[in-house]
Amino acid sequence: MTYYSLNHNAPDVSFEEAVVRGLAPDKGLYFPKKIERLSDSFFQNIENLDNVSIAFEVIAPFVGNEIPKNDLKKILKDVLNFDFPLVEIDKNITALELFHGPTMAFKDVGARFMARCLGYFNNKNNNKDNITVLVATSGDTGGAVAHGFLGVKGVDVIILYPSGKVSNIQEKQLTTLGQNITALEVNGVFDDCQAMVKTAFLDQNLKTARTLTSANSINVARWLPQMFYYFFAYKALKHKGKNLVFSVPSGNYGNICAGMMAQKLGLPIHHFVTGTNANSIIPDYLKTGNYKTKTSVSTISNAMDVGDPSNFIRIEELHDHNFDRLKQNLSGYSFNDAETVKAINYLKIHHNYVADPHGAIGYLALKTYLNQNLKVHGVFLETAHPIKFLPVMPKDIVDNMTIPSQIKSILNKEKKSIKISTYQELTDFLIN
Ligand SMILES: *Cc1c(COP(=O)(O)O)cnc(C)c1O
């Protein structure tokens, strides 16, 4: 598969090159040149396919012949070795739980897939120099990437996270692993971390010192596997015979954009809803037609504290940069922290369901949409386990929660991070 840069000022590349580079030299995000619909028979037979077979059909065209069929299947089997349960909340609302992986956030799938692809390419090329994965996190990316890449030969991982702005469990997940994983604790907000990473990729001095790549959701190997969720949900809900609407709590817009890609492949998705916290860039855009990025503000759904969503350009590309077409396919609503907590309590009291703050926003956005659109079935993506957000969860709900084994095992481990404040400190660290 060939990928082009969305800034249209860089050479086309292979899947491998897109994965290794992360971002194109002109700062554009990579986008696949050809998007082909899957066959009717695939959708007719989807009930008879297991997750790995579905994932293979979906991703294989985007990988092309760069990873042999059997190796790709092996990678997918490894990546998808946990469940993606659908939980019925209401007659017309289902939660799709994406948090049953090793770090209990949906980012596990993309991070694990990318790590294994890089590992495969590294091994194939007999690389002598290590690749450095540089990644900024607003909370969940760091842990998922750290776990996904832990022990992958020939890859060093450096994670930048905003000091004091991620939960204790999230911090433990990215600062306690050791081996090839290093955490840099940045005095600033997520956007500062992301800006440093973006600058680093364009820094010629760094390029001569290290082979850098990104593991943020801009990387095609992290972004595209997120399509799987929507196929899994379709498989499970197809028998309802209703139009499906997906509500996705969004920050950098990688997850929802993967859903739109799934739709492009022919998956019958009627409409998308994006729920955001106070960082309401896209809902505001849909309302006003005026695209305005902002400095991110801190909220209790901190994995979505993004003021300049990287993947939105891909969403525009998928809708031919046509605002009306986009509005027909996407609705957006934003909610403040008080509304989020209220929704968490409501879900517990009325549906005996414990949602995390991100999932709760997905639920709220879906409810808002369903108020005006009755005849559809809504699925909201529950993107993280509520245990990861203990400090902001209502206390009586927390008191009754059991700590999953994935989390228990890291709580007593010692945090190891290196504090930095400036880009200069980052380059000093990378070069020395
Ligand atoms: C990353 C993250 C999101 C936002 O996903 P995007 O793909 O960046 O829009 C939502 N919820 C949780 C728990 C996350 O970790």
Coordinates of C-alpha atoms and ligand atoms in Angstrom, one line a residue:
M1 CA 0.0 0.0 0.0
T2 CA 1.2 3.5 -0.8
Y3 CA 0.7 6.4 1.6
Y4 CA 0.8 10.1 0.8
S5 CA 1.3 13.1 3.0
L6 CA -1.7 15.2 3.7
N7 CA 0.5 18.3 3.2
H8 CA 1.1 17.1 -0.3
N9 CA 4.7 18.2 -0.2
A10 CA 6.6 14.9 0.4
P11 CA 7.2 11.7 -1.5
D12 CA 4.8 8.8 -1.4
V13 CA 5.9 6.0 0.9
S14 CA 5.3 2.3 1.6
F15 CA 3.5 1.1 4.7
E16 CA 6.9 0.3 6.3
E17 CA 8.2 3.7 5.6
A18 CA 5.0 5.4 7.0
V19 CA 5.3 3.3 10.1
V20 CA 9.0 4.0 10.6
R21 CA 8.7 7.7 9.8
G22 CA 5.5 8.4 11.7
L23 CA 5.1 11.9 10.3
A24 CA 6.0 12.9 6.6
P25 CA 9.0 15.2 6.1
D26 CA 6.6 18.0 5.2
K27 CA 4.9 17.6 8.7
G28 CA 1.9 16.0 7.0
L29 CA 0.1 12.9 8.3
Y30 CA 0.2 9.9 6.1
F31 CA -2.9 8.7 4.4
P32 CA -3.5 5.6 2.3
K33 CA -3.7 6.1 -1.4
K34 CA -6.4 3.6 -2.1
I35 CA -9.3 2.7 0.1
E36 CA -11.3 -0.2 -1.3
R37 CA -14.6 -1.5 -0.1
L38 CA -14.6 -5.0 1.4
S39 CA -16.7 -7.6 -0.4
D40 CA -20.4 -8.0 0.3
S41 CA -19.8 -11.6 1.2
F42 CA -17.4 -10.5 4.0
F43 CA -20.2 -8.5 5.6
Q44 CA -22.8 -11.3 5.0
N45 CA -20.5 -13.9 6.7
I46 CA -19.0 -11.7 9.4
E47 CA -20.9 -13.7 12.2
N48 CA -18.9 -16.7 11.3
L49 CA -15.5 -15.1 11.6
D50 CA -13.4 -14.7 14.7
N51 CA -11.8 -11.5 15.7
V52 CA -8.4 -12.3 14.2
S53 CA -9.9 -13.2 10.8
I54 CA -12.0 -10.1 10.8
A55 CA -9.0 -8.0 11.7
F56 CA -6.9 -9.7 9.0
E57 CA -9.4 -8.9 6.2
V58 CA -9.7 -5.3 7.4
I59 CA -6.0 -4.5 7.8
A60 CA -4.3 -6.6 5.1
P61 CA -5.0 -4.2 2.2
F62 CA -3.3 -1.4 4.2
V63 CA -0.2 -3.5 4.8
G64 CA -0.1 -4.9 1.3
N65 CA 2.7 -7.5 0.7
E66 CA 5.1 -5.8 3.1
I67 CA 4.3 -8.3 5.9
P68 CA 3.6 -11.9 4.7
K69 CA 0.1 -13.2 5.3
N70 CA 1.1 -15.6 8.0
D71 CA 3.3 -13.2 9.9
L72 CA 0.5 -10.6 9.8
K73 CA -1.9 -13.2 11.2
K74 CA 0.5 -14.1 13.9
I75 CA 0.9 -10.4 14.9
L76 CA -2.9 -10.0 15.0
K77 CA -3.4 -13.1 17.1
D78 CA -0.9 -11.7 19.6
V79 CA -2.4 -8.2 19.6
L80 CA -6.0 -9.3 19.9
N81 CA -5.6 -11.8 22.8
F82 CA -8.3 -10.2 25.0
D83 CA -12.0 -9.5 24.8
F84 CA -14.0 -6.6 23.5
P85 CA -17.3 -7.1 25.3
L86 CA -20.6 -5.3 24.4
V87 CA -22.7 -4.5 27.4
E88 CA -26.3 -3.6 27.0
I89 CA -27.2 -0.5 28.9
D90 CA -30.6 0.2 27.6
K91 CA -32.9 -1.0 24.9
N92 CA -31.2 1.2 22.3
I93 CA -27.8 1.8 23.9
T94 CA -24.8 -0.6 24.1
A95 CA -21.4 0.1 25.6
L96 CA -18.4 -1.3 23.7
E97 CA -15.7 -2.0 26.3
L98 CA -12.3 -1.5 24.8
F99 CA -10.3 -1.7 28.1
H100 CA -9.6 -5.3 28.7
G101 CA -6.0 -5.2 27.4
P102 CA -2.8 -5.0 29.5
T103 CA -3.1 -1.3 30.3
M104 CA -6.9 -1.2 30.4
A105 CA -7.2 1.5 27.7
F106 CA -8.3 1.1 24.1
K107 CA -4.9 2.3 23.0
D108 CA -3.5 -1.1 23.7
V109 CA -4.5 -2.5 20.3
G110 CA -2.9 0.2 18.3
A111 CA 0.2 0.3 20.4
R112 CA 0.7 -3.4 20.4
F113 CA 0.1 -3.6 16.6
M114 CA 2.6 -0.8 15.9
A115 CA 5.2 -2.3 18.2
R116 CA 5.0 -5.7 16.5
C117 CA 5.1 -4.2 13.0
L118 CA 8.2 -2.1 13.9
G119 CA 9.8 -5.2 15.5
Y120 CA 9.1 -7.2 12.3
F121 CA 10.6 -4.6 10.0
N122 CA 13.6 -4.1 12.3
N123 CA 14.3 -7.8 12.3
K124 CA 13.8 -8.2 8.6
N125 CA 16.2 -5.4 7.8
N126 CA 18.8 -6.6 10.3
N127 CA 19.0 -3.1 11.7
K128 CA 22.1 -2.3 13.7
D129 CA 21.0 1.1 15.0
N130 CA 18.1 1.2 17.4
I131 CA 14.9 3.0 16.4
T132 CA 13.8 5.6 19.0
V133 CA 10.1 5.9 19.5
L134 CA 9.2 9.3 20.8
V135 CA 5.7 9.8 22.2
A136 CA 3.8 12.4 24.0
T137 CA 0.9 11.3 26.2
S138 CA -2.0 13.0 27.9
G139 CA -2.5 10.0 30.0
D140 CA -3.2 6.7 28.4
T141 CA -1.0 6.6 25.3
G142 CA 2.2 6.4 27.5
G143 CA 1.2 3.3 29.3
A144 CA -0.2 1.5 26.2
V145 CA 2.9 2.3 24.2
A146 CA 5.3 1.4 27.0
H147 CA 3.6 -2.0 27.5
G148 CA 3.3 -2.5 23.7
F149 CA 7.0 -2.0 23.1
L150 CA 8.4 -3.4 26.4
G151 CA 11.3 -5.7 25.5
V152 CA 10.9 -5.2 21.7
K153 CA 14.5 -5.6 20.4
G154 CA 16.1 -2.7 18.6
V155 CA 13.5 -0.1 19.8
D156 CA 14.0 2.5 22.6
V157 CA 10.9 4.2 23.8
I158 CA 10.9 7.7 25.3
I159 CA 7.6 9.0 26.7
L160 CA 6.9 12.6 27.5
Y161 CA 4.0 13.3 29.9
P162 CA 2.8 16.4 31.6
S163 CA 3.9 16.5 35.3
G164 CA 1.0 16.2 37.7
K165 CA -1.6 15.9 34.9
V166 CA -2.0 12.2 34.7
S167 CA -3.5 9.9 37.3
N168 CA -1.4 8.0 39.7
I169 CA -2.1 4.6 38.0
Q170 CA -1.4 6.1 34.6
E171 CA 1.9 7.5 35.9
K172 CA 2.8 4.1 37.3
Q173 CA 2.0 2.4 34.1
L174 CA 4.5 4.5 32.2
T175 CA 7.3 5.1 34.7
T176 CA 7.8 1.7 36.3
L177 CA 8.7 -0.6 33.5
G178 CA 12.4 0.0 33.0
Q179 CA 14.2 -1.9 30.2
N180 CA 13.9 0.0 26.9
I181 CA 11.3 2.4 28.3
T182 CA 12.2 5.9 29.6
A183 CA 9.7 8.4 31.0
L184 CA 10.3 12.2 30.7
E185 CA 8.2 14.2 33.1
V186 CA 7.5 17.6 31.4
N187 CA 6.8 20.7 33.4
G188 CA 3.8 21.8 31.3
V189 CA 0.6 20.6 29.7
F190 CA 0.0 17.9 27.1
D191 CA 0.2 20.3 24.2
D192 CA 3.7 21.3 25.4
C193 CA 4.7 17.6 25.2
Q194 CA 3.2 17.2 21.8
A195 CA 4.8 20.4 20.5
M196 CA 8.3 19.1 21.7
V197 CA 7.7 15.8 19.9
K198 CA 6.7 17.5 16.7
T199 CA 9.7 19.8 16.8
A200 CA 12.0 16.9 17.5
F201 CA 10.9 15.1 14.3
L202 CA 11.9 18.1 12.2
D203 CA 15.2 18.7 14.0
Q204 CA 18.1 17.8 11.7
N205 CA 20.7 17.6 14.5
L206 CA 18.5 14.9 16.2
K207 CA 18.0 13.1 13.0
T208 CA 21.7 12.5 12.6
A209 CA 22.0 11.2 16.2
R210 CA 19.0 9.0 16.2
T211 CA 16.4 7.3 14.0
L212 CA 13.2 8.8 15.4
T213 CA 9.6 7.7 15.0
S214 CA 6.4 8.5 16.7
A215 CA 3.9 6.2 18.4
N216 CA 1.2 8.9 18.7
S217 CA -2.1 8.1 17.0
I218 CA -0.7 9.9 14.0
N219 CA 1.3 6.8 13.2
V220 CA -0.7 4.7 10.7
A221 CA 0.1 1.5 12.5
R222 CA -1.5 2.9 15.7
W223 CA -4.4 4.5 13.9
L224 CA -5.7 1.9 11.5
P225 CA -6.1 -1.1 13.8
Q226 CA -8.7 0.9 15.7
M227 CA -11.0 0.1 12.8
F228 CA -11.4 -3.4 14.3
Y229 CA -13.6 -2.2 17.2
Y230 CA -16.3 -1.0 14.9
F231 CA -16.3 -4.3 12.9
F232 CA -16.5 -6.3 16.2
A233 CA -19.4 -4.3 17.4
Y234 CA -21.2 -4.6 14.0
K235 CA -20.8 -8.4 14.1
A236 CA -22.4 -8.5 17.6
L237 CA -25.2 -6.1 16.9
K238 CA -26.0 -6.9 13.2
H239 CA -29.0 -9.2 14.2
K240 CA -30.8 -6.1 15.7
G241 CA -31.3 -4.9 12.1
K242 CA -31.1 -1.3 13.1
N243 CA -29.0 1.6 11.9
L244 CA -25.9 1.9 14.1
V245 CA -24.6 5.1 15.5
F246 CA -21.2 5.2 17.2
S247 CA -20.4 7.7 19.9
V248 CA -16.7 8.2 20.5
P249 CA -15.2 10.2 23.4
S250 CA -12.5 12.0 21.5
G251 CA -9.3 13.9 22.1
N252 CA -6.8 13.5 19.2
Y253 CA -9.6 12.0 17.0
G254 CA -7.7 8.9 16.0
N255 CA -10.2 6.4 17.3
I256 CA -13.3 8.0 15.7
C257 CA -11.3 8.6 12.5
A258 CA -10.6 4.9 12.3
G259 CA -14.3 4.3 12.6
M260 CA -14.9 6.6 9.6
M261 CA -12.3 4.6 7.7
A262 CA -14.2 1.4 8.6
Q263 CA -17.3 3.1 7.2
K264 CA -15.3 3.8 4.0
L265 CA -14.5 0.1 3.8
G266 CA -18.3 -0.5 3.6
L267 CA -19.1 -1.0 7.2
P268 CA -22.7 0.2 7.5
I269 CA -22.4 2.9 10.1
H270 CA -25.3 5.4 10.0
H271 CA -23.7 8.3 11.9
F272 CA -20.9 9.3 14.3
V273 CA -21.1 11.3 17.4
T274 CA -18.1 12.8 19.1
G275 CA -18.2 13.6 22.8
T276 CA -15.6 16.0 24.2
N277 CA -14.8 17.6 27.6
A278 CA -14.3 21.3 27.8
N279 CA -11.8 21.0 25.0
S280 CA -14.6 21.4 22.5
I281 CA -12.7 22.2 19.4
I282 CA -14.7 19.9 17.0
P283 CA -18.2 20.4 18.5
D284 CA -17.5 24.1 18.2
Y285 CA -16.4 23.7 14.6
L286 CA -19.5 21.7 13.7
K287 CA -21.6 24.5 15.2
T288 CA -19.9 27.5 13.7
G289 CA -18.0 26.3 10.7
N290 CA -15.0 28.1 12.1
Y291 CA -12.0 25.9 13.0
K292 CA -10.2 27.3 16.0
T293 CA -7.6 25.4 18.0
K294 CA -7.0 26.4 21.6
T295 CA -4.6 25.8 24.5
S296 CA -5.9 22.7 26.2
V297 CA -7.5 22.9 29.6
S298 CA -7.3 20.3 32.3
T299 CA -10.4 18.1 33.0
I300 CA -11.2 14.9 34.8
S301 CA -11.2 13.1 31.4
N302 CA -7.6 14.0 30.9
A303 CA -6.8 11.6 28.0
M304 CA -9.0 14.0 26.0
D305 CA -7.4 17.2 27.1
V306 CA -6.3 18.2 23.6
G307 CA -6.6 21.6 22.1
D308 CA -5.3 20.9 18.6
P309 CA -6.5 17.4 17.5
S310 CA -3.9 15.9 15.3
N311 CA -6.1 13.4 13.4
F312 CA -8.8 15.8 12.4
I313 CA -7.1 16.5 9.1
R314 CA -7.6 12.8 8.2
I315 CA -11.3 13.2 9.0
E316 CA -11.5 16.1 6.6
E317 CA -9.7 14.1 3.9
L318 CA -12.3 11.3 4.4
H319 CA -15.1 13.8 3.8
D320 CA -13.4 15.5 0.8
H321 CA -12.8 18.6 2.9
N322 CA -16.5 19.3 2.5
F323 CA -18.1 20.8 5.6
D324 CA -21.7 19.8 4.8
R325 CA -20.7 16.2 4.1
L326 CA -18.9 16.1 7.4
K327 CA -21.9 17.5 9.3
Q328 CA -24.1 14.8 7.8
N329 CA -21.9 12.1 9.2
L330 CA -20.8 13.6 12.5
S331 CA -22.4 15.3 15.4
G332 CA -20.5 16.7 18.4
Y333 CA -21.3 17.7 21.9
S334 CA -19.1 18.8 24.8
F335 CA -19.6 18.4 28.5
N336 CA -18.0 19.9 31.6
D337 CA -16.7 17.9 34.6
A338 CA -19.8 18.3 36.7
E339 CA -22.0 16.9 33.9
T340 CA -19.5 14.0 33.5
V341 CA -19.7 13.1 37.2
K342 CA -23.4 13.3 37.1
A343 CA -23.5 10.9 34.2
I344 CA -21.2 8.4 36.0
N345 CA -23.6 8.5 39.0
Y346 CA -26.6 8.2 36.7
L347 CA -25.3 5.2 34.9
K348 CA -24.5 3.4 38.2
I349 CA -27.9 4.2 39.8
H350 CA -30.1 3.5 36.8
H351 CA -28.2 0.9 34.8
N352 CA -25.8 -0.5 37.4
Y353 CA -23.0 0.3 35.1
V354 CA -19.7 1.8 36.2
A355 CA -18.3 4.1 33.5
D356 CA -15.0 6.0 33.5
P357 CA -15.1 9.8 32.8
H358 CA -14.3 9.3 29.1
G359 CA -16.9 6.6 28.6
A360 CA -19.4 8.8 30.5
I361 CA -18.9 11.6 28.0
G362 CA -19.4 9.1 25.1
Y363 CA -22.7 8.1 26.8
L364 CA -23.8 11.7 27.3
A365 CA -23.1 12.6 23.7
L366 CA -25.0 9.6 22.5
K367 CA -28.0 10.4 24.7
T368 CA -28.0 13.9 23.3
Y369 CA -28.0 12.6 19.8
L370 CA -30.6 9.9 20.5
N371 CA -33.0 12.6 21.9
Q372 CA -33.5 13.8 18.3
N373 CA -32.9 10.5 16.5
L374 CA -35.1 7.7 17.7
K375 CA -34.9 4.8 15.4
V376 CA -31.3 3.9 15.6
H377 CA -29.2 1.8 17.9
G378 CA -26.4 3.6 19.7
V379 CA -23.0 2.3 20.7
F380 CA -20.8 4.3 23.0
L381 CA -17.1 3.4 23.3
E382 CA -15.9 2.8 26.8
T383 CA -12.3 3.7 26.3
A384 CA -10.7 3.0 29.7
H385 CA -11.3 1.1 32.9
P386 CA -12.7 3.4 35.6
I387 CA -10.0 2.2 38.0
K388 CA -7.5 4.3 36.1
F389 CA -9.3 7.5 37.2
L390 CA -9.8 6.7 40.8
P391 CA -9.2 10.3 42.2
V392 CA -12.0 11.8 40.1
M393 CA -14.6 9.0 40.4
P394 CA -17.4 9.4 42.9
K395 CA -16.3 7.9 46.2
D396 CA -19.2 5.5 46.9
I397 CA -18.6 3.9 43.4
V398 CA -14.9 3.6 44.0
D399 CA -15.3 1.9 47.4
N400 CA -17.1 -1.0 45.7
M401 CA -14.7 -1.5 42.9
T402 CA -12.2 -4.3 42.8
I403 CA -8.7 -3.6 41.5
P404 CA -8.0 -5.6 38.3
S405 CA -4.8 -7.7 38.3
Q406 CA -3.2 -5.7 35.6
I407 CA -3.3 -2.6 37.9
K408 CA -2.5 -4.4 41.2
S409 CA 0.8 -5.6 39.9
I410 CA 2.2 -2.1 39.3
L411 CA 0.9 -0.2 42.3
N412 CA 3.9 -0.8 44.6
K413 CA 6.5 -0.4 41.9
E414 CA 8.9 2.6 42.1
K415 CA 8.3 5.5 39.7
K416 CA 11.3 6.5 37.6
S417 CA 11.2 9.6 35.5
I418 CA 13.5 12.4 34.3
K419 CA 12.2 15.9 34.7
I420 CA 12.5 18.4 31.9
S421 CA 11.1 21.8 31.2
T422 CA 12.5 22.9 27.8
Y423 CA 13.0 21.5 24.3
Q424 CA 16.8 22.0 24.8
E425 CA 16.7 19.6 27.7
L426 CA 14.9 17.0 25.5
T427 CA 17.5 17.3 22.8
D428 CA 20.3 17.1 25.3
F429 CA 18.8 13.9 26.6
L430 CA 18.4 12.4 23.2
I431 CA 21.8 13.3 21.9
N432 CA 23.8 12.2 24.9
Ligands
LIG1 C1 -6.8 8.5 24.1 C2 -8.1 8.4 24.8 C3 -9.2 9.0 24.3 C4 -9.2 9.8 23.0 O1 -9.0 9.1 21.9 P1 -8.5 9.8 20.5 O2 -8.3 8.8 19.5 O3 -7.3 10.6 20.9 O4 -9.6 10.7 20.1 C5 -10.4 8.7 24.9 N1 -10.5 8.0 26.1 C6 -9.4 7.5 26.6 C7 -9.5 6.7 27.9 C8 -8.1 7.6 26.0 O5 -7.1 7.1 26.5

